[in-house]
Short mmCIF file of C-alpha atoms in Angstrom, two decimals:
data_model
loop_
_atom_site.label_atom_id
_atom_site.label_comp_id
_atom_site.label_asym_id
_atom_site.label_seq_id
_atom_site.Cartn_x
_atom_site.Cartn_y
_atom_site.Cartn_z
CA UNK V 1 9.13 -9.80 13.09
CA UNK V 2 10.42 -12.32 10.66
CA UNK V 3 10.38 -15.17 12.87
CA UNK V 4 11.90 -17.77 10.80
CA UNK V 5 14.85 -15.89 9.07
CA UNK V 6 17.32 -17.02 11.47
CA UNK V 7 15.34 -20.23 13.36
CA UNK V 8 13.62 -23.35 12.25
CA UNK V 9 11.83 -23.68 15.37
CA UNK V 10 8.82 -21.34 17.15
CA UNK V 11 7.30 -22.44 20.22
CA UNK V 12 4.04 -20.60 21.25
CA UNK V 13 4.47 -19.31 24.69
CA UNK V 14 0.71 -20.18 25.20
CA UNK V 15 0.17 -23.66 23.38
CA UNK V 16 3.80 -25.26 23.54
CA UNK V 17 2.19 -28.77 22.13
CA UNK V 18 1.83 -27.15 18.88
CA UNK V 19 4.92 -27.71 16.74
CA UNK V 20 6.12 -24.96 14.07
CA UNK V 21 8.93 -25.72 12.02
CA UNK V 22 10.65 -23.72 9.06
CA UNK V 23 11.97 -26.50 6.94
CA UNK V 24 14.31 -25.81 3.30
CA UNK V 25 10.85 -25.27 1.19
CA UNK V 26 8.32 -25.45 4.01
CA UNK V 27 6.52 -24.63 6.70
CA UNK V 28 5.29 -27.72 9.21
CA UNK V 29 2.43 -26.95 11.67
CA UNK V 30 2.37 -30.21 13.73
CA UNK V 31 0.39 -31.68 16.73
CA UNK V 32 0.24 -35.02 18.40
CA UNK V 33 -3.85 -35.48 18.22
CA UNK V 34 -5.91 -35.11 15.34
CA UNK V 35 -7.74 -31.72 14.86
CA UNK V 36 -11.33 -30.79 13.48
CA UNK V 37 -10.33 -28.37 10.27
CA UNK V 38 -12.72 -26.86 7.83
CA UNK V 39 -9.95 -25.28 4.93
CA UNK V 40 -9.53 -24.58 0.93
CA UNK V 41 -6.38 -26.48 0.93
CA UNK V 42 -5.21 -27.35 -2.58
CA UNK V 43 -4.57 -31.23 -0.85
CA UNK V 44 -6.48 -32.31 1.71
CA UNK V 45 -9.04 -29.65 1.80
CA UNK V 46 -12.51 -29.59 3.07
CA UNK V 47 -13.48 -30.92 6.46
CA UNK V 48 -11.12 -33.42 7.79
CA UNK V 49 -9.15 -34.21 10.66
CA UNK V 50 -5.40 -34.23 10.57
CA UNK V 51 -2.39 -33.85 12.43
CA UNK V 52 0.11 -31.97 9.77
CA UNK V 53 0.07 -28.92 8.06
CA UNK V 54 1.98 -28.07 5.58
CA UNK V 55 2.49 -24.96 3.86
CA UNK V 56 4.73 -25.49 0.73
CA UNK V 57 7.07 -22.37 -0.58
CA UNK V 58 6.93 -23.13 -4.75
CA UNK V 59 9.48 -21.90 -7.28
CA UNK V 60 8.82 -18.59 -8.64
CA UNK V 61 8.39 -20.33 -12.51
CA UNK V 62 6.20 -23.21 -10.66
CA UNK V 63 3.82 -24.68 -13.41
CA UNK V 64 1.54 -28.10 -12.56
CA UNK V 65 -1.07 -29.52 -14.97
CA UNK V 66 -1.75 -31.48 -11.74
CA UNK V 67 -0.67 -29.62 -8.51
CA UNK V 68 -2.53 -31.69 -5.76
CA UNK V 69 -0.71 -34.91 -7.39
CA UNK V 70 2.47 -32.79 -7.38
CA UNK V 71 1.54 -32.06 -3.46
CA UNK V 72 0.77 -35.53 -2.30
CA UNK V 73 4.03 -36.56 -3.84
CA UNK V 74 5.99 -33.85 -1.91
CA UNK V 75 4.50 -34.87 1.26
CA UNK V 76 5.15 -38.31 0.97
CA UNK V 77 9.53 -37.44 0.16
CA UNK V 78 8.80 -35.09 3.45
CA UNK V 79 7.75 -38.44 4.85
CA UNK V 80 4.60 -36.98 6.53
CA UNK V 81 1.57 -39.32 6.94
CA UNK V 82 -0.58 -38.51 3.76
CA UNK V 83 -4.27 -39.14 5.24
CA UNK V 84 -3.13 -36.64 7.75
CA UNK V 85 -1.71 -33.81 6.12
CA UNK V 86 -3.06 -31.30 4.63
CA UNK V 87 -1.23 -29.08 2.17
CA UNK V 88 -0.96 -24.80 0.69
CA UNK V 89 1.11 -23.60 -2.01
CA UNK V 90 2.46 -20.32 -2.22
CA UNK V 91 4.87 -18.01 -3.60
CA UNK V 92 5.82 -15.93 -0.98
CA UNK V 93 8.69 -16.23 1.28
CA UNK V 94 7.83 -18.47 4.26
CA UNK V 95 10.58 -17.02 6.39
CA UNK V 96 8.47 -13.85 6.44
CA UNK V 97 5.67 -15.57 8.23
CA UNK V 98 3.66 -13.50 11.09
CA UNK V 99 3.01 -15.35 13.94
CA UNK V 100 0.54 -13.82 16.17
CA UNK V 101 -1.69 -15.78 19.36
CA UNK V 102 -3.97 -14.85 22.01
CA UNK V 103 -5.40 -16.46 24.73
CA UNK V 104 -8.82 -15.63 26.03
CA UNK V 105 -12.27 -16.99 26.79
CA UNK V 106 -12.02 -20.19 26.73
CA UNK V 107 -9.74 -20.41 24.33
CA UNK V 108 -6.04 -20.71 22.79
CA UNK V 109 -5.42 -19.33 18.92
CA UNK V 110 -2.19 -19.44 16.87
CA UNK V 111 -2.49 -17.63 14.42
CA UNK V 112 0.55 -17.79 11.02
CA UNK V 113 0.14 -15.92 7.80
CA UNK V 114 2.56 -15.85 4.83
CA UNK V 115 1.72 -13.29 2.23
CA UNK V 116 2.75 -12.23 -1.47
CA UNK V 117 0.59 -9.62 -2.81
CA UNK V 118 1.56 -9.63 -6.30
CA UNK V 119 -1.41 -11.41 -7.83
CA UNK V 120 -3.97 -8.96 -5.90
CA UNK V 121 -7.41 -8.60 -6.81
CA UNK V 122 -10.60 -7.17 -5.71
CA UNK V 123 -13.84 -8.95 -5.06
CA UNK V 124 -17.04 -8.84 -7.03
CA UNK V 125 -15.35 -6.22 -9.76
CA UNK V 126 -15.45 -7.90 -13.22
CA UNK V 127 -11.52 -8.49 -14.11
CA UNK V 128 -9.93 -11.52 -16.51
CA UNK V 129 -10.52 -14.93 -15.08
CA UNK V 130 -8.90 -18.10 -15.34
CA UNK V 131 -8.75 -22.23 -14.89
CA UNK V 132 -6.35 -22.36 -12.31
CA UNK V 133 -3.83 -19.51 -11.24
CA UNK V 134 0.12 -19.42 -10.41
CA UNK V 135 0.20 -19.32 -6.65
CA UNK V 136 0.96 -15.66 -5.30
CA UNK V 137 -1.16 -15.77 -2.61
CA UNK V 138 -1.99 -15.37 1.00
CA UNK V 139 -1.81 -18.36 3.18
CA UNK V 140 -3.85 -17.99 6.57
CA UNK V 141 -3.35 -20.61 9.27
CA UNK V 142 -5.73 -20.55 13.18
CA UNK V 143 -5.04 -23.44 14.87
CA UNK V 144 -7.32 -23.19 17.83
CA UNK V 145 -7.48 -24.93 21.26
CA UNK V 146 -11.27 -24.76 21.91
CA UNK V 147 -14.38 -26.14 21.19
CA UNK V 148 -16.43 -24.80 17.99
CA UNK V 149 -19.82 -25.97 16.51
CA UNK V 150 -19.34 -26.26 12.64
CA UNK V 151 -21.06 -23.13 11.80
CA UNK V 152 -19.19 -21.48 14.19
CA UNK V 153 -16.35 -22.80 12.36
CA UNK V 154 -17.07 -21.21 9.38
CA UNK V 155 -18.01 -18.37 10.55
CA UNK V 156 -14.92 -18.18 11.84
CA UNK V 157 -13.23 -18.12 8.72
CA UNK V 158 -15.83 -15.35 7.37
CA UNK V 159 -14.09 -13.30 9.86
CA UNK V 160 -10.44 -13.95 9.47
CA UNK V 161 -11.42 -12.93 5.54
CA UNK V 162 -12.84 -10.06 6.50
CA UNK V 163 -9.97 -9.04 8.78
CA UNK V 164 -7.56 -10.38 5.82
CA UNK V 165 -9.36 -7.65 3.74
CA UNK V 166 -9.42 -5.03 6.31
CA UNK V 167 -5.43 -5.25 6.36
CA UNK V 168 -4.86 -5.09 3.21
CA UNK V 169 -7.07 -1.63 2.73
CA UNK V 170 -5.25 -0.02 5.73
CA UNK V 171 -1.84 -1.24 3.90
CA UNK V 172 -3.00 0.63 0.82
CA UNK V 173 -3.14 -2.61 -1.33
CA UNK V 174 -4.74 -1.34 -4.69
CA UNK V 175 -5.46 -3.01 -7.77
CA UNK V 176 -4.76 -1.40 -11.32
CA UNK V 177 -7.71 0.12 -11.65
CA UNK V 178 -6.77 2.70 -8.02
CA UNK V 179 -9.12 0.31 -5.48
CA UNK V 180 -8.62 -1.40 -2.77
CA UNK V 181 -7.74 -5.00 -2.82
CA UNK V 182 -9.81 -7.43 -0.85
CA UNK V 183 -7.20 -10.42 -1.29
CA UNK V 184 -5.09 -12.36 -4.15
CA UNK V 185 -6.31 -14.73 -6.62
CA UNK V 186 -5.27 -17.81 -4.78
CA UNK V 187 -6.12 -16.71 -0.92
CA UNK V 188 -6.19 -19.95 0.93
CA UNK V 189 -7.32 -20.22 4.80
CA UNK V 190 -7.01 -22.92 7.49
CA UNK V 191 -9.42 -23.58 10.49
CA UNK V 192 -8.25 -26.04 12.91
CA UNK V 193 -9.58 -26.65 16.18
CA UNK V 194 -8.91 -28.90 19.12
CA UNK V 195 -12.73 -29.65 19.95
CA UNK V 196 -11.39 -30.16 23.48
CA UNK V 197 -14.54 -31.55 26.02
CA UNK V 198 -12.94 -29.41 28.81
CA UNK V 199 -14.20 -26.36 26.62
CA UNK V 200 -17.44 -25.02 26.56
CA UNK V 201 -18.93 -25.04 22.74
CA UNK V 202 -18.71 -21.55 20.90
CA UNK V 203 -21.91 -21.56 19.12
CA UNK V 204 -20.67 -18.37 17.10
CA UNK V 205 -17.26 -17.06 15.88
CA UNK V 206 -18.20 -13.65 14.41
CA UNK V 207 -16.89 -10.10 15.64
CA UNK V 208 -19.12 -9.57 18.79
CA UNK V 209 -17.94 -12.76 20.23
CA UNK V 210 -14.67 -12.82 22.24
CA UNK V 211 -13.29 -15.61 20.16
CA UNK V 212 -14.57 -14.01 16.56
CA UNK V 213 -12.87 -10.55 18.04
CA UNK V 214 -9.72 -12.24 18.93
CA UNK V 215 -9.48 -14.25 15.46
CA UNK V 216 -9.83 -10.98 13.43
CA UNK V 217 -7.50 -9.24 15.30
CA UNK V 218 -4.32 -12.23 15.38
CA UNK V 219 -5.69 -12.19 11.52
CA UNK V 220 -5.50 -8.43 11.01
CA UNK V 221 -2.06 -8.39 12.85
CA UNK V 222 -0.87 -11.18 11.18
CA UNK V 223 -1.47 -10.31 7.50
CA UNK V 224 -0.02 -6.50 8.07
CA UNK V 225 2.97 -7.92 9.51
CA UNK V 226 3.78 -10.75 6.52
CA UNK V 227 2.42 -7.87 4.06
CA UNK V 228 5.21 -5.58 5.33
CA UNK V 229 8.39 -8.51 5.93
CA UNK V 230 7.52 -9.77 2.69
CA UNK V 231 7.62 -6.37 0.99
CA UNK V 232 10.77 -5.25 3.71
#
């Protein structure tokens, strides 16, 4: 379901205070308390806490010698607060965006991905490499109402990639050389949690847990469906 072709606004029928908006060139994930995020943003990445996340559509001939100063400068015309946004580039259309969420034990996940395929590539094969790459790129966003340790955190985000590259083998994504794709050159993933005291603390977030299961399946869900709008 391309949820954004014909609205700017999604509300999660499980975690209302988390605002989505489809603006001209952007997506906005917003909320009204800071939350704990481990991410490879191209601004704002690393482990911070913010409140806005932005996930920036580019031109197809976008070129920067300098794209998080090119970022920061977008977000401040958006007139979002810059110490606490965070910021993805991509290529592919945002209105195509999957929006998937589950609630479960002791926990509440959104779950967005926007995906453009185009640049695809396969791990740990020997191919051409560069400096910096034109965004393509898949774009994964968890916001998640729960408490994590920060290994569980990452591990989290072992798993989305893992479901990420599960996806794209059942889609039949193949690079030139007739194997599967495990991702795009610029793959960028978000992990933000709530850290809410009412929670008990997930210690672990891989695929036996009930929160690892549920984030590789809104992940694997997610990516097939913005795979598939993107390409529709």
């Amino acid at each position: 379901m391309q949820l954004f072709r014909d609205k700017k606004h999604y509300v999660s029928s499980i975690w209302p205070e988390l605002l989505m908006f489809k603006k001209d060139d952007h997506l906005l994930f917003e909320f009204s308390k800071q939350l704990e995020t481990f991410s490879s943003a191209v601004y704002g990445g690393g482990f911070r806490k913010v409140s806005h996340f932005v996930n920036w559509q580019v031109p197809l001939d976008y070129a920067s010698n300098d794209p998080i100063k090119l970022m920061e400068d977008k977000i401040v015309g958006w007139e979002y607060p810059v110490q606490q946004t965070i910021g993805l580039q991509t290529a592919a259309k945002i209105h195509c965006a999957s929006i998937q969420e589950e609630q479960g034990d002791e926990f509440r996940i959104v779950c967005c991905v926007t995906a453009g395929v185009g640049n695809r590539a396969r791990s740990g094969k020997k191919q051409r490499t560069y400096s910096a790459y034109k965004c393509g790129t898949i774009n994964t966003f968890l916001f998640i109402d729960g408490r994590l340790t920060e290994s569980a955190m990452i591990n989290g985000i072992i798993t989305a990639t893992e479901a990420k590259t599960a996806a794209l083998q059942d889609l039949q994504i193949k690079v030139d050389t007739g194997e599967f794709a495990t991702g795009t050159t610029t793959d960028s993933v978000v992990l933000a949690a709530s850290q809410a005291h009412h929670f008990p603390t997930h210690l672990f977030a891989g695929t036996a847990t009930t929160i690892g299961n549920a984030i590789g399946c809104l992940v694997y869900d997610a990516t097939c469906e913005a795979v598939r709008n993107q390409e529709g």
